[in-house]
Coordinates of C-alpha atoms and ligand atoms in Angstrom, one line a residue:
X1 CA 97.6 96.8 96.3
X2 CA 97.4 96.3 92.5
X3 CA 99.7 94.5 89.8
X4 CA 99.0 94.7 86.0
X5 CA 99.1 91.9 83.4
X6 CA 102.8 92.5 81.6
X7 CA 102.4 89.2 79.1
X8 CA 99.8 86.6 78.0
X9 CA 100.0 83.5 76.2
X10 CA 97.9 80.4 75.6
X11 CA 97.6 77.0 74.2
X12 CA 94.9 75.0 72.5
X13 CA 95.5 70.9 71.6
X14 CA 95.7 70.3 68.0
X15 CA 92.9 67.8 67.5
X16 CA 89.5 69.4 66.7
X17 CA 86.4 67.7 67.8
X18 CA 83.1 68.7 66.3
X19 CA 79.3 68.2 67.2
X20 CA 78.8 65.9 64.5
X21 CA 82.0 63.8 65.4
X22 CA 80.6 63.5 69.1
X23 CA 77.2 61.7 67.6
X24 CA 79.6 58.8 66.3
X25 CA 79.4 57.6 69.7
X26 CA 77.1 59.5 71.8
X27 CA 73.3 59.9 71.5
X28 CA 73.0 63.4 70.2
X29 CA 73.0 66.1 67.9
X30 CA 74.7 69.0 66.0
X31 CA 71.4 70.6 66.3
X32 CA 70.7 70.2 70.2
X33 CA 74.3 71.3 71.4
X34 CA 74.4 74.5 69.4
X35 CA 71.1 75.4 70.2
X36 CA 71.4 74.4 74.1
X37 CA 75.0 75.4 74.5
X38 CA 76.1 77.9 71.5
X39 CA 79.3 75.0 71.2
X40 CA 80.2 74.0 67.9
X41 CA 83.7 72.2 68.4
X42 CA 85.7 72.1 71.2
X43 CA 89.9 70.9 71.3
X44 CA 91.1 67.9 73.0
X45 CA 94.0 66.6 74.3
X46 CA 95.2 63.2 72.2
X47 CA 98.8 64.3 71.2
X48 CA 99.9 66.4 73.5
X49 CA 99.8 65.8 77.3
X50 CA 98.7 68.1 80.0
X51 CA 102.4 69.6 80.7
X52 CA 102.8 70.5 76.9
X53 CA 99.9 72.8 76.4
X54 CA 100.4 74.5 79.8
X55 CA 104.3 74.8 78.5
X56 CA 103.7 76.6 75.3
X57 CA 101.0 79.0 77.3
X58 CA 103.8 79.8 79.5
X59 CA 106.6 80.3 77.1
X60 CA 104.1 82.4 75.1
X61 CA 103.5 84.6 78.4
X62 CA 106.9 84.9 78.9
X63 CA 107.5 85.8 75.5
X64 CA 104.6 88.3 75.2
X65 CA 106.0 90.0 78.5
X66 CA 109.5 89.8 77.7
X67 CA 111.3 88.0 80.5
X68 CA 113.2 84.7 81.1
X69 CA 111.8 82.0 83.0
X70 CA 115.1 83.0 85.3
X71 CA 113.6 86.2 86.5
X72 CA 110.5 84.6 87.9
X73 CA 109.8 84.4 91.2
X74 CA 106.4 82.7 91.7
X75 CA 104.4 79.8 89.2
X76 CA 100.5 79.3 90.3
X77 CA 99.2 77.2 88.3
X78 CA 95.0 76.9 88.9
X79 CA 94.1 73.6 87.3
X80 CA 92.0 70.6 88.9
X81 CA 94.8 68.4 88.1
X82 CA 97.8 67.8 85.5
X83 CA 99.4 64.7 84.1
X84 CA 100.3 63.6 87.8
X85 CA 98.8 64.0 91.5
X86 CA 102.6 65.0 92.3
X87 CA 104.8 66.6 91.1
X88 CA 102.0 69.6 90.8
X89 CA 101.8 70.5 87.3
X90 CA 103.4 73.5 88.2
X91 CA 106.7 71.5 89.3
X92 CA 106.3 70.4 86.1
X93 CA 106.3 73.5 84.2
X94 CA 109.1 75.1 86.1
X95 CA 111.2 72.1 85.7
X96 CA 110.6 72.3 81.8
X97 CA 111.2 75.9 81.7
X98 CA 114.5 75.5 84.4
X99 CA 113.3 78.4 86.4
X100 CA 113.9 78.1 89.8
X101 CA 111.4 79.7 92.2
X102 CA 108.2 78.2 94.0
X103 CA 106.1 76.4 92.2
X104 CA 102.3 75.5 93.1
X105 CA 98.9 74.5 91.9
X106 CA 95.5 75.7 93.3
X107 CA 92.1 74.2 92.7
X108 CA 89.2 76.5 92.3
X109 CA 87.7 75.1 89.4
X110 CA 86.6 77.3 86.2
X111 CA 87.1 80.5 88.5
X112 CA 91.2 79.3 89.1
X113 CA 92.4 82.3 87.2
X114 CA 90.9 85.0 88.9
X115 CA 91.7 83.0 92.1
X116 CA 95.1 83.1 91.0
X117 CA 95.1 86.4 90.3
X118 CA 94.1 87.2 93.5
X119 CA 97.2 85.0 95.4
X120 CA 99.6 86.9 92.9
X121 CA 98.3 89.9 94.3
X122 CA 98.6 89.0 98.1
X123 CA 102.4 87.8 97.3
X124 CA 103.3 91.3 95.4
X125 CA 101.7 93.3 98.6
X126 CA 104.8 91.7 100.4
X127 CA 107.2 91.9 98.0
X128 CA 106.5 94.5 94.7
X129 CA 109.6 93.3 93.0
X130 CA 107.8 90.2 92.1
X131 CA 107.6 88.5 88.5
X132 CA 104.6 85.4 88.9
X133 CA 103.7 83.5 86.4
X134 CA 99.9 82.4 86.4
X135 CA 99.3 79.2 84.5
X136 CA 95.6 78.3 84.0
X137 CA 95.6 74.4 82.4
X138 CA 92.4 72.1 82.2
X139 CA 92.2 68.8 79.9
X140 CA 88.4 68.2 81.0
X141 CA 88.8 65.3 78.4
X142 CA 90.2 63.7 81.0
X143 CA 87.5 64.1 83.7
X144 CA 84.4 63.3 81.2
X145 CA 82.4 59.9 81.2
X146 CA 82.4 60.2 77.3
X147 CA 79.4 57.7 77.8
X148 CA 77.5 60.7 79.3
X149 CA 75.8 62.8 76.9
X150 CA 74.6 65.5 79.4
X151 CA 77.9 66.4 80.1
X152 CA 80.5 65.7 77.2
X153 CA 79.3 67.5 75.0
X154 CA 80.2 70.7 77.4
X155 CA 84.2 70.8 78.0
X156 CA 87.1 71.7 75.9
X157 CA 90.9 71.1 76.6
X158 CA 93.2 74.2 76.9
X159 CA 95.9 76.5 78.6
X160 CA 96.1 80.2 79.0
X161 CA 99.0 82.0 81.0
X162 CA 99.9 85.5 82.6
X163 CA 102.5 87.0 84.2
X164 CA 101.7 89.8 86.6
X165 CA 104.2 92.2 88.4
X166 CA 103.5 95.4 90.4
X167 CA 101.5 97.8 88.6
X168 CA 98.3 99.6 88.5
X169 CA 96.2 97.3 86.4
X170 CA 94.0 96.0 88.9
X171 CA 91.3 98.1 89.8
X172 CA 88.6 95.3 92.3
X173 CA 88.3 91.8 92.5
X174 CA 86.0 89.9 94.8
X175 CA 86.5 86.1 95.3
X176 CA 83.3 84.0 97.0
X177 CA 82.7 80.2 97.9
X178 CA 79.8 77.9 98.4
X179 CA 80.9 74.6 99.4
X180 CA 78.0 72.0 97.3
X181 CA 79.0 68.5 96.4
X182 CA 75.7 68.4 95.1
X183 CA 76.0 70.9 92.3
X184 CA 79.5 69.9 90.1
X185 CA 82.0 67.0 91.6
X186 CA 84.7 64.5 90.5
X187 CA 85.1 62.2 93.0
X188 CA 88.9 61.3 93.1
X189 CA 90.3 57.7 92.4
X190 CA 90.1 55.8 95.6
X191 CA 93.0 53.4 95.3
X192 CA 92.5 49.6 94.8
X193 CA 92.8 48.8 99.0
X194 CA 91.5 45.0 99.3
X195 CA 89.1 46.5 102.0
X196 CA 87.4 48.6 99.3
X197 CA 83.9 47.7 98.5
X198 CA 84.2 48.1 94.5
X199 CA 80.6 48.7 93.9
X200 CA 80.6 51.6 96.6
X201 CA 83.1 53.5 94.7
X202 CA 82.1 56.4 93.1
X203 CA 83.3 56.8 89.8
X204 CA 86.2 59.4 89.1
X205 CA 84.0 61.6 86.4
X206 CA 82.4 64.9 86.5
X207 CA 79.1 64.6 87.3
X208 CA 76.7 67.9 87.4
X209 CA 73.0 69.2 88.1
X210 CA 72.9 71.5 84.8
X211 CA 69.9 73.0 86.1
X212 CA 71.1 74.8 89.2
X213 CA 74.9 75.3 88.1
X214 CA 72.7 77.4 85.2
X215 CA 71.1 79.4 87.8
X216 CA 73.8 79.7 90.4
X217 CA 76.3 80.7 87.1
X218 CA 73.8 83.7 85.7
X219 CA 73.4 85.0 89.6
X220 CA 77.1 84.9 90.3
X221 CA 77.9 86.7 87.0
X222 CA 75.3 89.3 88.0
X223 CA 76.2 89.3 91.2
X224 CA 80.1 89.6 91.1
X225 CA 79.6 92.0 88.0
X226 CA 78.1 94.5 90.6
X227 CA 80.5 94.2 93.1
X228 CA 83.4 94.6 91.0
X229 CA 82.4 97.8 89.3
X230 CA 80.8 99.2 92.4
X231 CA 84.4 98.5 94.2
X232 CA 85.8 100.6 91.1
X233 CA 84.3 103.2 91.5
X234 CA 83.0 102.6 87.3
X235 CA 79.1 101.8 85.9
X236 CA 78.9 98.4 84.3
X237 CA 78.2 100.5 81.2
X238 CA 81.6 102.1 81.8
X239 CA 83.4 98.2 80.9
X240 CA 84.9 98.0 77.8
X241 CA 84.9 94.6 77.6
X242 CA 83.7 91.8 79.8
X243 CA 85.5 88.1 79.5
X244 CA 83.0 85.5 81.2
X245 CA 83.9 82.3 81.7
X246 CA 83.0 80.2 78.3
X247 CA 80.8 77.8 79.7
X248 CA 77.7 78.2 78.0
X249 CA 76.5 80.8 75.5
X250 CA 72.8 80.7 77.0
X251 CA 74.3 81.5 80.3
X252 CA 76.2 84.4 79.7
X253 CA 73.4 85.7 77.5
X254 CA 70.9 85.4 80.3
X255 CA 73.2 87.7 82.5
X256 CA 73.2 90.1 79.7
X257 CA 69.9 90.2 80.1
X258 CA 69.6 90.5 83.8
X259 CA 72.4 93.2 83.4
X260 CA 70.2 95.1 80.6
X261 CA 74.2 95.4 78.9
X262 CA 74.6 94.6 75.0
X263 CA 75.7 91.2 74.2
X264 CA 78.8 92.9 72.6
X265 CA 80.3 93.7 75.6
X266 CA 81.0 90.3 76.2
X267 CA 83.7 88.0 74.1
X268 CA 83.0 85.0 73.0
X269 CA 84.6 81.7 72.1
X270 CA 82.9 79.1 73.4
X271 CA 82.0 78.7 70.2
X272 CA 85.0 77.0 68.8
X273 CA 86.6 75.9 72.5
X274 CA 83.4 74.7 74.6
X275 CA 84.0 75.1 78.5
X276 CA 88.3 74.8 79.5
X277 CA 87.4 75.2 83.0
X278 CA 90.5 77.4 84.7
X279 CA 92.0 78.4 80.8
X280 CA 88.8 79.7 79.4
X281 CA 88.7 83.5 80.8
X282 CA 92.8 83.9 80.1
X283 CA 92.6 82.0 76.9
X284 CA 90.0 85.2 75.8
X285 CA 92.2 87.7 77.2
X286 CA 95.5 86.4 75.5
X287 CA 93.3 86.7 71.7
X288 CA 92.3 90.0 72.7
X289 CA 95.8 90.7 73.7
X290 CA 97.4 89.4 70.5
X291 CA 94.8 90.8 68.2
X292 CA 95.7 94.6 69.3
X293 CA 92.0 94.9 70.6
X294 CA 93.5 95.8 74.2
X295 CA 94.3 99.6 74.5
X296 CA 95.9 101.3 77.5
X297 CA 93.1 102.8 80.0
X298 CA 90.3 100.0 78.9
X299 CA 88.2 98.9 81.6
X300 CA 88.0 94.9 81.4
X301 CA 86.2 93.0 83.5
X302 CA 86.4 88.9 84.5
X303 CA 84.3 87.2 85.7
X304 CA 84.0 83.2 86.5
X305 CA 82.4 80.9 88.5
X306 CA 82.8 76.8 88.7
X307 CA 83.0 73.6 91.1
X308 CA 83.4 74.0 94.6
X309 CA 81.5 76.2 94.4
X310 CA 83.5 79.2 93.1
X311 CA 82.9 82.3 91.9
X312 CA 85.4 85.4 90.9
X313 CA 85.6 88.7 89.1
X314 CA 87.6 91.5 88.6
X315 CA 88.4 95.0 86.8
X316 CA 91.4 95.6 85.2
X317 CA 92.1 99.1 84.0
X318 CA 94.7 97.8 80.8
X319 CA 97.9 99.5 81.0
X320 CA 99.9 97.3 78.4
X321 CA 101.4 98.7 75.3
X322 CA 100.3 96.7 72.1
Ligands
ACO1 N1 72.0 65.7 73.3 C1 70.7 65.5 73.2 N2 69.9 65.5 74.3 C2 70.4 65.8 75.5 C3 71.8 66.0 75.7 C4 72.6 65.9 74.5 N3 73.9 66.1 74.6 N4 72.0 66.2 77.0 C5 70.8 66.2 77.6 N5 69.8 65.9 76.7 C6 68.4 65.7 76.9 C7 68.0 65.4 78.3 O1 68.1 64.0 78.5 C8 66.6 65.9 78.4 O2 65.8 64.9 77.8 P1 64.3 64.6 78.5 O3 63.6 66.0 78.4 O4 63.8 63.6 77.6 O5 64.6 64.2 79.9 C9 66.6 67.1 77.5 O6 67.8 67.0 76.7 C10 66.7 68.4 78.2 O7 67.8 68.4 79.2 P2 68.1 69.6 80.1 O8 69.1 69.2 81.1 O9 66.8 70.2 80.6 O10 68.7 70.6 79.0 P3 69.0 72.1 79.3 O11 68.3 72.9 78.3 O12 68.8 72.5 80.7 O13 70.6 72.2 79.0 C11 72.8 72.1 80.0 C12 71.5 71.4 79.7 C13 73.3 72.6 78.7 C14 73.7 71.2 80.7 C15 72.4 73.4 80.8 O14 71.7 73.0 82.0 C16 73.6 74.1 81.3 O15 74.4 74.7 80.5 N6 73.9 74.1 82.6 C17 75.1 74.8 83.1 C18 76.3 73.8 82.9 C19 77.6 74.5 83.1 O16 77.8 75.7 82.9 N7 78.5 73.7 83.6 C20 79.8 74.1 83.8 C21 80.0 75.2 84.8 S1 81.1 74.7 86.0 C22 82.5 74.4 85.3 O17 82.8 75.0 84.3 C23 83.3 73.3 85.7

């Protein structure tokens, strides 16, 4: 089966936060996070809540593929959590936009959109009259022990959104998953239950081994860039662009490497956004989409990987008129 990519949209929180605004209160520098990461700033969420930046993405998609939230039939929404446990953030958004159909979130981490991608796919193989909406939101700012250094300075808030119907875009896509606690977790809030040992409660922040979720991210880049093309039937040199996940520049230069591709294959905003977990890959492809830089018959490859642990990627063969 296959679908292709009809709109995008996205959605980035107003408030800017720099390097040099982080070493107000954390013990670092400018210096040492550009040179370790390739971030410079990063958005966060302050004004606006969760449900507002994963609105606008949405209304922008819809917008951008012109349809009314009444002709949808599906809302995923990949995210590791909105403003509440339940409703699902995707409730949320299809209450907002009063469409009616089925609405749920998934939790894959960093690699949710190509997850999400994936389910879309498996729904249209039953039904090719389909219209889903794919909503990838993450406020990391909301998961971050902003007393950690090793770790804040990574993540960015944001939203990007698609809405995929049957089609030909899709060309591969290969999902994989290595359950590791060890790696990347956020241990959830465990309640206030008077038989709760306080001091035995892990705390609900991201905590990570940088190290090996380095290495595991450059081998599953490699790895699922393979696979992918080889499935397509296309050489890696064949791609005309590649969206990695933005998690660090170092990272996605390394698999360049590996790959023996040209770092412009890949674009890049980690730059100005850090790591938005689920929204960074379809916060890329919606800027390429709205700059005009996406032409029918380009070969485009994604490719993510994140907690769990996840990993995804795909080729699209672009069929949508600028
Ligand atoms: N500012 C200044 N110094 C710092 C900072 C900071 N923000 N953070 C760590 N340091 C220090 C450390 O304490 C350490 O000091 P020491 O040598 O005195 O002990 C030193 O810098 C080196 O630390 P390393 O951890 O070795 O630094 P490294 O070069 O490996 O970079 C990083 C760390 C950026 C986290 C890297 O390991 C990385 O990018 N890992 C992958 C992270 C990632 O992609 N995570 C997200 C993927 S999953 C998802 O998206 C949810």
């Amino acid at each position: 089966m296959s679908f292709s990519l009809i709109g995008t949209g996205s959605a980035l929180p107003k408030t800017i936060q720099t390097n040099s605004d982080l070493t107000a209160f954390l013990d670092t520098s400018h210096d040492w996070i550009l040179s370790r990461t390739g971030i410079e700033s990063r958005h966060i969420c302050i004004e606006e809540s969760i449900l507002d930046i994963a609105l606008t993405a949405s209304i922008n998609a819809l917008e951008n593929a012109g349809i009314e939230p009444k002709d949808l039939d599906l809302i995923i929404c990949p995210t590791l959590g909105g403003d509440t446990v339940t409703p699902s953030l995707a409730c949320l958004v299809q209450e907002k936009l009063e469409a009616t159909c089925p609405s749920f979130d998934i939790s894959a981490a960093c690699t949710g959109f190509i997850y999400g991608l994936d389910l879309a796919d498996a729904y249209l193989s039953r039904d090719r009259n389909m219209k889903i909406l794919i909503i990838a939101v993450d406020a990391m700012s909301k998961f971050i022990d902003w007393k950690d250094r090793s770790t804040a300075v990574l993540f960015g808030d944001g939203a990007g959104a698609a809405v995929v119907t049957a089609g030909t875009d899709l060309q591969s896509i290969h999902l994989t998953a290595v359950g590791n606690q060890h790696a990347l977790c956020i241990p959830w809030p465990k309640g206030n239950h008077p038989g709760l040992i306080e001091k035995d409660l892990p705390l609900p922040y991201l905590n990570m081994d940088g190290a090996e979720v380095y290495r595991f991210a450059v081998a599953a880049i490699c790895n699922d860039l393979r696979r992918v093309t080889r499935d397509a039937g296309i050489a890696l040199e064949d791609l005309d662009f590649i969206i990695p996940h933005q998690a660090n520049l170092r990272i996605i230069e390394s698999a360049a490497k590996r790959l023996k591709l040209p770092m412009n294959k890949f674009v890049l905003r980690v730059k100005n956004q850090g790591n938005t977990s689920a929204a960074s890959v379809p916060l890329v492809l919606d800027d390429l989409n709205r700059q005009g830089q996406l032409k029918p018959g380009m070969l485009i490859a994604l490719t993510a990987f994140g907690g769990g642990l996840t990993t995804g990627a795909c080729v699209l063969k672009w069929s949508k008129q600028a």
